[in-house]
Amino acid sequence: MVKNNFNIIGVMSGTSLDGVDIIYASFKYSNHWEYTIIESETIAYSSDWLAVLSSLVSQSKTELRAIDESYTKLLAHLILQFIEKYNIKYIDAVCSHGHTAQHDPDHGYTYQIGNLPILAEILQLDVVCDFRVQDVELGGQGAPLVPIGDALLFPDFDFCLNLGGFTNVSTEIKGERIAFDVCPMNIVLNHYTKQIGFDYDDGGKLASTGLVHADLLHELNALPFYKADYPKSLGLEWVVAHVFPLIDSKNLDVHDVLRTFVEHIAIQIAKILPVTKSVSLLITGGGAFNSFLIERLKALTTCEITIPNQLVIEYKEALIFGLLGILKLRGEINCLKCVTGASKDHSTGVIYLHSKSI
Ligand SMILES: Nc1ncnc2c1ncn2[C@@H]1O[C@H](COP(=O)(O)OP(=O)(O)OP(=O)(O)O)[C@@H](O)[C@H]1O
Ligand SMILES: CC(=O)N[C@H]1[C@@H]2OC[C@@H](O2)[C@@H](O)[C@@H]1O[C@H](C)C(=O)O
């Protein structure tokens, strides 16, 4: 009989490098999925790890392999610490995304570090991980993977928008889930706030004091990615190649860069929402705390915006990777070809059973 109740640890490290999100959650299935986040924590990276993770894109395969091993051990250590701190007793599996090191799906390549089999051995727990590789092997973009979770856990919303390192959206068109990356967000904003001594732009206050630079805004909006049809996804490589050089060529004050980029984000999001009818929009990810961006979004759209509680804002991705792991354990589809462009719907992820469970 298929198991319907699961207690899992969900682990996610996103592109913003704000830390490792870990949750302990219970899931229950009876006609539909229900979840409860029981414990949660974001564990910030040390400055040494931040330096390593910021340089992943340019590492050789051999260097990446070594980093992968240390990073897998780091994740194991953080997960064990979390389990001990919250005195967690019953865990069906650890479902972990790891951290995207390199992503070039159009050349059949994606690499998430932190997904080596030693994770299960150190934890002495069953692990489901490495969710993107199989999709890329099947011709998909390997991202975004969260939309099936949006459909299963948040079915009441017309659109689910995640404001993380990149913004991505998922929605249903004619009964089919579609999703794509909209534009880069905190990965760009944080890069510039750091130049004036801030990790991020709290509430968007820095941006709100800047001026929109019309030429830069126009050139950002004219980047070819925005004209391409979905499925489509973005990576740091694209930002480094196209966005930073464009912004830096203007030699602007950082406040003006932030203000212009916030406007760019709001315009790109508004462009994907229907103008003729009011739709419901769930906004999660750290960018949901950027009140200035939300204000700009409200000015440019007619949608009904819901910003959920802090747990869902911050941990929705870790929660959904938990669900993807559970679906994999149940042998069910957890990756949709209509979202990633893969050749078929499939059950993605790798299961490592720890030595005691084999
Ligand atoms: N109070 C705040 N005001 C403005 N921005 C904030 C605030 N709190 C967090 N953020 C932004 O949100 C970021 C973290 O967001 P999140 O954790 O959703 O990103 P991520 O998981 O790394 O991204 P991704 O979804 O791309 O993987 C921070 O780096 C910061 O830029
Ligand atoms: C390759 C990769 O790690 N992509 C991430 C990234 O961060 C946001 C956006 O770009 C999204 O496509 C994806 O993550 C989310 C969690 C996803 O797969 O749904």
CSV table of C-alpha atoms and ligand atoms in Angstrom, one decimal:
chain,number,residue,atom,x,y,z
A,1,MET,CA,0.0,0.0,0.0
A,2,VAL,CA,1.3,3.5,-0.8
A,3,LYS,CA,2.2,5.5,2.3
A,4,ASN,CA,0.2,8.7,2.7
A,5,ASN,CA,1.8,10.3,5.8
A,6,PHE,CA,5.4,11.6,5.7
A,7,ASN,CA,7.6,13.5,8.0
A,8,ILE,CA,10.5,14.9,6.1
A,9,ILE,CA,13.4,17.3,6.3
A,10,GLY,CA,13.4,19.7,3.2
A,11,VAL,CA,16.6,21.4,2.3
A,12,MET,CA,17.2,24.2,-0.2
A,13,SER,CA,20.0,26.6,-1.0
A,14,GLY,CA,18.9,29.3,-3.4
A,15,THR,CA,20.8,31.5,-5.8
A,16,SER,CA,20.7,34.6,-3.4
A,17,LEU,CA,23.3,32.8,-1.1
A,18,ASP,CA,21.4,33.9,2.0
A,19,GLY,CA,22.0,30.5,3.5
A,20,VAL,CA,20.6,27.0,3.7
A,21,ASP,CA,16.9,26.7,4.3
A,22,ILE,CA,16.0,23.7,6.4
A,23,ILE,CA,12.5,22.7,7.4
A,24,TYR,CA,10.9,19.8,9.2
A,25,ALA,CA,7.4,19.2,7.9
A,26,SER,CA,4.6,16.7,7.9
A,27,PHE,CA,2.7,15.9,4.7
A,28,LYS,CA,-0.6,14.0,4.5
A,29,TYR,CA,-2.4,12.8,1.4
A,30,SER,CA,-6.1,12.1,1.2
A,31,ASN,CA,-7.5,13.3,-2.2
A,32,HIS,CA,-5.2,16.3,-2.0
A,33,TRP,CA,-1.9,17.1,-0.2
A,34,GLU,CA,-1.8,19.0,3.1
A,35,TYR,CA,1.3,20.2,4.9
A,36,THR,CA,2.5,21.6,8.2
A,37,ILE,CA,5.8,23.2,8.7
A,38,ILE,CA,6.9,22.1,12.2
A,39,GLU,CA,10.4,23.6,12.5
A,40,SER,CA,12.4,25.9,10.2
A,41,GLU,CA,15.6,27.7,10.0
A,42,THR,CA,17.9,29.5,7.5
A,43,ILE,CA,21.5,28.9,8.4
A,44,ALA,CA,23.7,31.6,7.0
A,45,TYR,CA,26.9,30.7,5.1
A,46,SER,CA,30.3,31.6,6.6
A,47,SER,CA,32.3,34.2,4.7
A,48,ASP,CA,34.6,31.4,3.4
A,49,TRP,CA,31.7,29.4,2.0
A,50,LEU,CA,30.2,32.6,0.5
A,51,ALA,CA,33.4,33.2,-1.4
A,52,VAL,CA,33.4,29.6,-2.7
A,53,LEU,CA,29.8,29.6,-3.7
A,54,SER,CA,30.1,32.9,-5.5
A,55,SER,CA,32.9,31.5,-7.7
A,56,LEU,CA,31.2,28.2,-8.7
A,57,VAL,CA,30.3,29.3,-12.2
A,58,SER,CA,34.0,29.6,-13.2
A,59,GLN,CA,35.3,26.4,-11.6
A,60,SER,CA,36.7,23.5,-13.6
A,61,LYS,CA,35.0,20.1,-13.3
A,62,THR,CA,37.8,18.8,-11.1
A,63,GLU,CA,37.6,21.8,-8.7
A,64,LEU,CA,33.8,21.4,-8.6
A,65,ARG,CA,34.1,17.7,-7.6
A,66,ALA,CA,36.2,18.6,-4.6
A,67,ILE,CA,33.9,21.5,-3.6
A,68,ASP,CA,30.9,19.1,-4.0
A,69,GLU,CA,32.4,16.7,-1.4
A,70,SER,CA,33.1,19.5,1.2
A,71,TYR,CA,29.7,21.0,0.5
A,72,THR,CA,27.9,17.7,0.9
A,73,LYS,CA,29.6,17.3,4.3
A,74,LEU,CA,28.6,20.8,5.2
A,75,LEU,CA,25.0,20.1,4.4
A,76,ALA,CA,25.1,16.9,6.4
A,77,HIS,CA,26.6,18.8,9.4
A,78,LEU,CA,23.9,21.5,9.2
A,79,ILE,CA,21.1,19.0,8.9
A,80,LEU,CA,22.4,17.0,11.9
A,81,GLN,CA,22.7,20.2,13.9
A,82,PHE,CA,19.1,21.1,13.0
A,83,ILE,CA,17.8,17.6,13.9
A,84,GLU,CA,19.5,17.8,17.3
A,85,LYS,CA,18.5,21.4,18.0
A,86,TYR,CA,14.8,20.7,17.5
A,87,ASN,CA,15.0,17.3,19.0
A,88,ILE,CA,13.5,15.7,15.9
A,89,LYS,CA,12.7,12.0,16.3
A,90,TYR,CA,10.9,10.7,13.3
A,91,ILE,CA,12.1,11.3,9.8
A,92,ASP,CA,11.0,9.4,6.7
A,93,ALA,CA,13.6,11.1,4.4
A,94,VAL,CA,15.7,14.1,3.8
A,95,CYS,CA,14.7,15.7,0.6
A,96,SER,CA,17.5,18.1,-0.5
A,97,HIS,CA,18.0,20.3,-3.5
A,98,GLY,CA,21.7,21.1,-2.8
A,99,HIS,CA,23.0,24.2,-4.5
A,100,THR,CA,23.2,25.0,-8.2
A,101,ALA,CA,26.8,25.3,-9.2
A,102,GLN,CA,26.5,25.5,-13.0
A,103,HIS,CA,23.4,25.4,-15.2
A,104,ASP,CA,23.5,25.2,-19.0
A,105,PRO,CA,20.5,23.1,-19.9
A,106,ASP,CA,20.7,24.0,-23.6
A,107,HIS,CA,24.0,22.1,-23.7
A,108,GLY,CA,22.6,19.2,-21.6
A,109,TYR,CA,24.3,20.2,-18.4
A,110,THR,CA,23.3,21.1,-14.9
A,111,TYR,CA,25.3,20.5,-11.7
A,112,GLN,CA,24.0,20.9,-8.1
A,113,ILE,CA,26.5,20.4,-5.4
A,114,GLY,CA,25.6,18.7,-2.1
A,115,ASN,CA,24.0,15.6,-3.6
A,116,LEU,CA,26.7,12.9,-3.1
A,117,PRO,CA,25.8,9.5,-1.6
A,118,ILE,CA,27.8,10.3,1.5
A,119,LEU,CA,24.9,12.6,2.6
A,120,ALA,CA,22.8,9.5,3.4
A,121,GLU,CA,25.8,7.8,5.0
A,122,ILE,CA,26.7,10.7,7.3
A,123,LEU,CA,23.0,11.3,8.2
A,124,GLN,CA,22.1,7.7,8.5
A,125,LEU,CA,18.8,8.7,6.9
A,126,ASP,CA,17.3,8.0,3.5
A,127,VAL,CA,17.9,10.9,1.2
A,128,VAL,CA,16.1,12.0,-2.0
A,129,CYS,CA,18.1,14.6,-3.9
A,130,ASP,CA,19.7,15.7,-7.3
A,131,PHE,CA,16.3,16.7,-8.8
A,132,ARG,CA,17.5,18.6,-11.9
A,133,VAL,CA,19.8,16.3,-13.7
A,134,GLN,CA,17.3,13.7,-15.0
A,135,ASP,CA,15.1,16.5,-16.4
A,136,VAL,CA,18.0,18.0,-18.4
A,137,GLU,CA,18.9,14.5,-19.6
A,138,LEU,CA,15.4,14.3,-20.9
A,139,GLY,CA,15.8,17.6,-22.9
A,140,GLY,CA,14.2,19.8,-20.2
A,141,GLN,CA,15.5,23.0,-18.7
A,142,GLY,CA,15.9,21.3,-15.3
A,143,ALA,CA,14.0,24.3,-13.9
A,144,PRO,CA,11.8,25.5,-12.5
A,145,LEU,CA,10.8,22.4,-10.5
A,146,VAL,CA,8.6,24.1,-7.9
A,147,PRO,CA,5.5,24.6,-10.1
A,148,ILE,CA,4.1,21.1,-9.6
A,149,GLY,CA,4.2,21.9,-5.9
A,150,ASP,CA,2.4,25.2,-6.5
A,151,ALA,CA,-0.3,23.2,-8.2
A,152,LEU,CA,-0.6,20.5,-5.5
A,153,LEU,CA,-0.1,22.7,-2.4
A,154,PHE,CA,-1.5,26.1,-3.5
A,155,PRO,CA,-4.3,25.3,-5.9
A,156,ASP,CA,-6.4,28.4,-5.0
A,157,PHE,CA,-4.1,30.9,-6.6
A,158,ASP,CA,-4.2,31.8,-10.3
A,159,PHE,CA,-0.5,32.7,-10.3
A,160,CYS,CA,2.3,31.8,-7.9
A,161,LEU,CA,5.2,34.2,-8.1
A,162,ASN,CA,8.6,33.5,-6.4
A,163,LEU,CA,10.8,36.5,-5.7
A,164,GLY,CA,14.2,34.9,-5.0
A,165,GLY,CA,17.5,35.3,-6.7
A,166,PHE,CA,15.5,35.1,-9.9
A,167,THR,CA,11.7,35.7,-10.1
A,168,ASN,CA,9.8,32.8,-11.5
A,169,VAL,CA,6.1,32.3,-12.0
A,170,SER,CA,3.7,29.4,-12.4
A,171,THR,CA,0.1,29.3,-13.6
A,172,GLU,CA,-2.4,27.1,-15.3
A,173,ILE,CA,-3.4,27.6,-18.9
A,174,LYS,CA,-6.2,25.4,-20.3
A,175,GLY,CA,-5.7,22.9,-17.5
A,176,GLU,CA,-1.9,22.6,-18.0
A,177,ARG,CA,0.7,24.0,-15.6
A,178,ILE,CA,3.2,26.4,-17.2
A,179,ALA,CA,6.1,28.1,-15.6
A,180,PHE,CA,9.2,30.0,-16.4
A,181,ASP,CA,11.8,32.4,-15.0
A,182,VAL,CA,10.6,36.0,-15.4
A,183,CYS,CA,13.8,38.0,-14.7
A,184,PRO,CA,16.7,38.1,-12.3
A,185,MET,CA,15.9,39.8,-9.0
A,186,ASN,CA,17.8,39.6,-5.7
A,187,ILE,CA,20.9,38.2,-7.4
A,188,VAL,CA,21.2,41.6,-9.1
A,189,LEU,CA,19.9,43.9,-6.3
A,190,ASN,CA,22.2,42.2,-3.7
A,191,HIS,CA,25.2,42.6,-6.0
A,192,TYR,CA,24.7,46.4,-6.1
A,193,THR,CA,23.7,46.9,-2.4
A,194,LYS,CA,26.9,45.1,-1.5
A,195,GLN,CA,28.9,47.8,-3.3
A,196,ILE,CA,27.5,50.3,-0.7
A,197,GLY,CA,27.8,48.0,2.3
A,198,PHE,CA,24.4,46.4,2.6
A,199,ASP,CA,23.7,42.6,2.1
A,200,TYR,CA,20.3,43.5,0.6
A,201,ASP,CA,17.9,46.4,0.2
A,202,ASP,CA,15.7,46.1,3.3
A,203,GLY,CA,12.1,46.9,2.2
A,204,GLY,CA,13.5,48.4,-1.0
A,205,LYS,CA,14.3,51.6,0.9
A,206,LEU,CA,17.5,52.2,-1.0
A,207,ALA,CA,15.8,51.8,-4.4
A,208,SER,CA,13.0,54.1,-3.4
A,209,THR,CA,15.4,57.0,-3.0
A,210,GLY,CA,16.9,56.5,-6.5
A,211,LEU,CA,15.9,57.7,-9.9
A,212,VAL,CA,14.8,55.6,-12.9
A,213,HIS,CA,17.4,55.8,-15.7
A,214,ALA,CA,15.2,55.7,-18.8
A,215,ASP,CA,17.9,54.4,-21.2
A,216,LEU,CA,19.1,51.6,-18.9
A,217,LEU,CA,15.5,50.6,-18.2
A,218,HIS,CA,14.7,50.5,-22.0
A,219,GLU,CA,17.9,48.4,-22.7
A,220,LEU,CA,17.1,46.0,-19.9
A,221,ASN,CA,13.6,45.5,-21.1
A,222,ALA,CA,14.9,45.0,-24.6
A,223,LEU,CA,17.1,42.0,-23.7
A,224,PRO,CA,16.2,39.1,-26.1
A,225,PHE,CA,15.3,36.7,-23.2
A,226,TYR,CA,12.2,38.7,-22.5
A,227,LYS,CA,10.9,38.0,-26.1
A,228,ALA,CA,11.5,34.3,-26.0
A,229,ASP,CA,8.6,32.0,-25.3
A,230,TYR,CA,8.5,29.6,-22.3
A,231,PRO,CA,9.8,27.2,-21.2
A,232,LYS,CA,12.8,29.3,-20.4
A,233,SER,CA,15.1,29.6,-17.5
A,234,LEU,CA,17.9,31.9,-16.3
A,235,GLY,CA,21.2,31.4,-14.5
A,236,LEU,CA,23.9,33.5,-13.0
A,237,GLU,CA,25.9,33.0,-16.2
A,238,TRP,CA,23.3,35.0,-18.1
A,239,VAL,CA,23.3,37.8,-15.6
A,240,VAL,CA,27.1,38.0,-15.7
A,241,ALA,CA,27.1,38.0,-19.5
A,242,HIS,CA,24.2,40.4,-20.2
A,243,VAL,CA,23.0,42.3,-17.1
A,244,PHE,CA,26.0,43.4,-15.1
A,245,PRO,CA,27.9,44.7,-18.2
A,246,LEU,CA,24.9,46.7,-19.3
A,247,ILE,CA,24.3,48.2,-15.9
A,248,ASP,CA,28.0,48.9,-15.3
A,249,SER,CA,28.4,50.6,-18.7
A,250,LYS,CA,26.1,53.5,-17.4
A,251,ASN,CA,28.3,54.4,-14.4
A,252,LEU,CA,25.2,55.2,-12.3
A,253,ASP,CA,24.8,55.9,-8.6
A,254,VAL,CA,23.9,52.6,-6.9
A,255,HIS,CA,20.5,54.0,-5.7
A,256,ASP,CA,19.6,54.8,-9.3
A,257,VAL,CA,20.7,51.3,-10.4
A,258,LEU,CA,18.5,49.8,-7.7
A,259,ARG,CA,15.5,52.0,-8.6
A,260,THR,CA,15.8,51.2,-12.3
A,261,PHE,CA,16.2,47.5,-11.7
A,262,VAL,CA,13.1,47.4,-9.4
A,263,GLU,CA,11.1,49.1,-12.1
A,264,HIS,CA,12.5,46.6,-14.6
A,265,ILE,CA,11.4,43.7,-12.4
A,266,ALA,CA,7.9,45.2,-11.8
A,267,ILE,CA,7.5,45.8,-15.6
A,268,GLN,CA,8.5,42.2,-16.5
A,269,ILE,CA,6.2,40.8,-13.9
A,270,ALA,CA,3.3,43.0,-14.9
A,271,LYS,CA,3.8,42.0,-18.6
A,272,ILE,CA,2.9,38.3,-17.8
A,273,LEU,CA,-0.3,39.1,-15.9
A,274,PRO,CA,-3.6,39.6,-17.7
A,275,VAL,CA,-4.7,43.2,-17.8
A,276,THR,CA,-8.4,42.5,-18.6
A,277,LYS,CA,-9.3,40.6,-15.5
A,278,SER,CA,-8.3,40.6,-11.9
A,279,VAL,CA,-6.3,37.4,-11.0
A,280,SER,CA,-5.1,36.2,-7.6
A,281,LEU,CA,-1.3,36.2,-7.1
A,282,LEU,CA,0.6,34.5,-4.3
A,283,ILE,CA,4.0,36.1,-3.7
A,284,THR,CA,6.7,34.2,-1.9
A,285,GLY,CA,10.5,34.3,-1.7
A,286,GLY,CA,12.6,37.0,0.2
A,287,GLY,CA,11.6,39.6,-2.4
A,288,ALA,CA,8.1,39.5,-0.9
A,289,PHE,CA,9.6,41.6,2.0
A,290,ASN,CA,10.7,44.3,-0.6
A,291,SER,CA,7.7,46.6,0.0
A,292,PHE,CA,8.9,49.1,-2.5
A,293,LEU,CA,8.8,46.5,-5.3
A,294,ILE,CA,5.3,45.3,-4.1
A,295,GLU,CA,4.2,48.9,-4.3
A,296,ARG,CA,5.4,49.3,-7.9
A,297,LEU,CA,3.8,46.0,-8.7
A,298,LYS,CA,0.5,47.2,-7.3
A,299,ALA,CA,0.8,50.3,-9.4
A,300,LEU,CA,1.4,48.4,-12.6
A,301,THR,CA,-1.1,45.6,-12.3
A,302,THR,CA,-4.7,44.9,-11.4
A,303,CYS,CA,-4.2,41.6,-9.6
A,304,GLU,CA,-5.2,40.6,-6.1
A,305,ILE,CA,-1.9,40.1,-4.3
A,306,THR,CA,-1.6,37.7,-1.3
A,307,ILE,CA,1.6,37.7,0.7
A,308,PRO,CA,1.4,34.7,3.0
A,309,ASN,CA,2.8,34.2,6.5
A,310,GLN,CA,6.6,34.4,7.0
A,311,LEU,CA,7.0,30.6,7.0
A,312,VAL,CA,5.5,30.2,3.6
A,313,ILE,CA,7.3,33.3,2.2
A,314,GLU,CA,10.7,32.0,3.3
A,315,TYR,CA,10.3,28.2,3.1
A,316,LYS,CA,8.0,27.4,0.3
A,317,GLU,CA,10.8,26.1,-1.9
A,318,ALA,CA,12.2,23.8,0.9
A,319,LEU,CA,8.7,22.7,1.5
A,320,ILE,CA,8.1,21.8,-2.2
A,321,PHE,CA,11.4,20.0,-2.5
A,322,GLY,CA,10.2,18.0,0.4
A,323,LEU,CA,7.0,17.1,-1.6
A,324,LEU,CA,9.0,16.3,-4.7
A,325,GLY,CA,11.1,13.9,-2.6
A,326,ILE,CA,7.9,12.3,-1.3
A,327,LEU,CA,6.5,11.9,-4.8
A,328,LYS,CA,9.7,10.3,-5.9
A,329,LEU,CA,9.5,7.9,-3.0
A,330,ARG,CA,5.9,7.1,-4.0
A,331,GLY,CA,7.1,6.5,-7.6
A,332,GLU,CA,4.9,9.3,-8.8
A,333,ILE,CA,5.4,12.1,-11.4
A,334,ASN,CA,7.1,15.1,-9.8
A,335,CYS,CA,8.3,16.9,-12.9
A,336,LEU,CA,6.1,18.1,-15.7
A,337,LYS,CA,7.2,18.3,-19.4
A,338,CYS,CA,4.8,21.2,-19.9
A,339,VAL,CA,6.9,23.2,-17.4
A,340,THR,CA,10.5,22.2,-18.1
A,341,GLY,CA,10.2,21.2,-21.8
A,342,ALA,CA,11.4,17.6,-21.1
A,343,SER,CA,10.4,14.9,-23.5
A,344,LYS,CA,8.0,13.4,-21.0
A,345,ASP,CA,6.5,13.8,-17.5
A,346,HIS,CA,8.8,11.9,-15.1
A,347,SER,CA,9.7,11.1,-11.5
A,348,THR,CA,12.9,12.9,-10.9
A,349,GLY,CA,15.5,12.8,-8.1
A,350,VAL,CA,17.9,10.2,-6.8
A,351,ILE,CA,17.2,8.0,-3.8
A,352,TYR,CA,20.1,7.1,-1.5
A,353,LEU,CA,19.1,4.5,1.1
A,354,HIS,CA,21.4,4.7,4.1
A,355,SER,CA,23.3,1.5,5.0
A,356,LYS,CA,21.0,0.6,7.9
A,357,SER,CA,17.8,0.8,5.8
A,358,ILE,CA,19.1,-1.5,3.0
B,1,LIG,N1,13.4,42.6,4.3
B,1,LIG,C1,13.8,42.5,3.0
B,1,LIG,N2,13.7,43.4,2.1
B,1,LIG,C2,14.0,43.3,0.8
B,1,LIG,N3,14.6,42.2,0.4
B,1,LIG,C3,14.7,41.1,1.2
B,1,LIG,C4,14.3,41.2,2.6
B,1,LIG,N4,14.5,40.0,3.2
B,1,LIG,C5,15.1,39.2,2.2
B,1,LIG,N5,15.2,39.9,1.0
B,1,LIG,C6,15.8,39.4,-0.2
B,1,LIG,O1,15.4,38.1,-0.4
B,1,LIG,C7,16.7,37.3,-0.7
B,1,LIG,C8,16.5,35.9,-0.2
B,1,LIG,O2,15.4,35.4,-0.9
B,1,LIG,P1,15.1,33.8,-1.1
B,1,LIG,O3,15.6,33.2,0.2
B,1,LIG,O4,13.8,33.7,-1.6
B,1,LIG,O5,16.2,33.6,-2.2
B,1,LIG,P2,16.7,32.2,-2.8
B,1,LIG,O6,16.0,31.1,-2.1
B,1,LIG,O7,18.2,32.3,-2.6
B,1,LIG,O8,16.3,32.4,-4.3
B,1,LIG,P3,15.9,31.4,-5.4
B,1,LIG,O9,14.4,31.3,-5.3
B,1,LIG,O10,16.3,32.2,-6.6
B,1,LIG,O11,16.6,30.1,-5.3
B,1,LIG,C9,17.7,38.1,0.1
B,1,LIG,O12,19.0,37.8,-0.4
B,1,LIG,C10,17.3,39.5,-0.2
B,1,LIG,O13,17.8,40.0,-1.4
B,2,LIG,C1,18.9,25.9,-12.1
B,2,LIG,C2,18.4,26.5,-10.8
B,2,LIG,O1,18.8,26.2,-9.7
B,2,LIG,N1,17.3,27.3,-10.9
B,2,LIG,C3,16.7,27.9,-9.8
B,2,LIG,C4,17.0,29.4,-9.8
B,2,LIG,O2,16.4,30.0,-8.7
B,2,LIG,C5,15.1,30.5,-9.0
B,2,LIG,C6,15.0,30.0,-10.5
B,2,LIG,O3,16.3,30.0,-10.9
B,2,LIG,C7,14.4,28.6,-10.6
B,2,LIG,O4,14.4,28.3,-12.0
B,2,LIG,C8,15.2,27.6,-9.9
B,2,LIG,O5,14.8,27.3,-8.6
B,2,LIG,C9,13.5,27.0,-8.2
B,2,LIG,C10,13.4,26.6,-6.8
B,2,LIG,C11,12.7,25.9,-9.1
B,2,LIG,O6,13.4,25.1,-9.6
B,2,LIG,O7,11.5,26.0,-9.1
